[in-house]
Tab-separated table of C-alpha atoms in Angstrom:
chain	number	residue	atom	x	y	z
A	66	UNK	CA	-88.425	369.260	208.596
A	67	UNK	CA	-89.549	370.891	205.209
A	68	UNK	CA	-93.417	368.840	203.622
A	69	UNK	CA	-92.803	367.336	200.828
A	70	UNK	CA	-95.811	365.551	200.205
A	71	UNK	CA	-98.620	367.822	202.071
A	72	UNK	CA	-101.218	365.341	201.088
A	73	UNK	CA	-99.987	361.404	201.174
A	74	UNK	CA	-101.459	357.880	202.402
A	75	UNK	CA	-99.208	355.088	204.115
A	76	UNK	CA	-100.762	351.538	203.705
A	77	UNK	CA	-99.522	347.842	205.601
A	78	UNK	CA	-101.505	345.081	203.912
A	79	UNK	CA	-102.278	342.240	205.830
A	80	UNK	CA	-103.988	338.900	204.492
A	81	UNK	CA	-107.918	340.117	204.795
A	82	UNK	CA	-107.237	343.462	205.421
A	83	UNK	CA	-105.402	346.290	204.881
A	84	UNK	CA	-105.036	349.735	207.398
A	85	UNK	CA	-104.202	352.931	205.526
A	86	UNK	CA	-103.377	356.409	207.368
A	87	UNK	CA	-104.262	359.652	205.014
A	88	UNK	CA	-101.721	362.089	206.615
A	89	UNK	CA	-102.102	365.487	205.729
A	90	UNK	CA	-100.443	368.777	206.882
A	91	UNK	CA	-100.676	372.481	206.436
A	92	UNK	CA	-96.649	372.837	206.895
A	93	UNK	CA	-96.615	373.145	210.695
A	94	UNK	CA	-99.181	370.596	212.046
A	95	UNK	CA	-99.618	366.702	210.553
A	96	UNK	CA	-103.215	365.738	210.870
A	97	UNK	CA	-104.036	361.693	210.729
A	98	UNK	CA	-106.592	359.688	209.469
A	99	UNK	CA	-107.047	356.189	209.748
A	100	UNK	CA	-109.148	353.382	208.426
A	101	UNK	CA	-109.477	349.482	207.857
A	102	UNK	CA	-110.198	348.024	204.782
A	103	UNK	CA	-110.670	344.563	203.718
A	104	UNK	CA	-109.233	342.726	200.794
A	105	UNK	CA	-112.790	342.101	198.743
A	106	UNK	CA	-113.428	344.669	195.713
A	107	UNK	CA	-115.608	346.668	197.376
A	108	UNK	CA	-113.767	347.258	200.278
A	109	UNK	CA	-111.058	348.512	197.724
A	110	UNK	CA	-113.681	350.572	195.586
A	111	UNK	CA	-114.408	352.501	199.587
A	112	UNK	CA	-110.490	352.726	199.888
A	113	UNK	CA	-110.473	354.277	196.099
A	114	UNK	CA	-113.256	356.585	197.323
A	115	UNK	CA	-111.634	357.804	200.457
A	116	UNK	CA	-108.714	358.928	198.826
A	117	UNK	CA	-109.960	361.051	196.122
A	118	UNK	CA	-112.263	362.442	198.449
A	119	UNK	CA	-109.607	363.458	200.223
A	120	UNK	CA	-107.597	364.734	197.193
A	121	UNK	CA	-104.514	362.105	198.030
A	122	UNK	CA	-102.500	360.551	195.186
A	123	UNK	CA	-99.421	359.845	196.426
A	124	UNK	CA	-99.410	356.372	198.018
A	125	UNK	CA	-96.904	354.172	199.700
A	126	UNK	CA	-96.649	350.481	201.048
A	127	UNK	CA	-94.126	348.368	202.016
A	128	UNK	CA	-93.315	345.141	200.458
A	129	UNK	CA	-95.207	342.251	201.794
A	130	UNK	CA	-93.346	339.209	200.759
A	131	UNK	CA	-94.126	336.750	197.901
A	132	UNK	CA	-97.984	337.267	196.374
A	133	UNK	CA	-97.131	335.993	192.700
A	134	UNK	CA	-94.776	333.125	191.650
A	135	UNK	CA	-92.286	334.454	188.678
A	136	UNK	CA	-91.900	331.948	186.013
């Protein structure tokens, strides 16, 4: 299977929390990481960190259902 992103992060929000997985690979191998964040700013400011210190900017979540109310 050809790498398209070699550097990417998958996230599943929950309620208080959210789990993100940094998965990275050097075209042969994927290597994991995972952590728990929860929902407060500066859980998200840690989550911010994490990424850019591990030069990922391609993120993806699924959609979670209704947050906002469309007018």
């Amino acid at each position: 299977m050809k790498v398209v992103y070699p550097i990417c992060c998958g996230v599943d929000v929950h309620k208080a929390f959210f789990v993100a997985t940094i998965i990275t690979s050097d075209g042969i191998t994927p290597h994991y990481q995972k952590k728990r964040f929860s929902t407060f700013n500066n859980s998200i400011l840690k989550f911010k960190r994490w990424l850019l210190d591990n030069n990922c900017i391609d993120i993806c979540m699924e959609s979670t259902g209704k947050y906002c109310a469309h007018s």
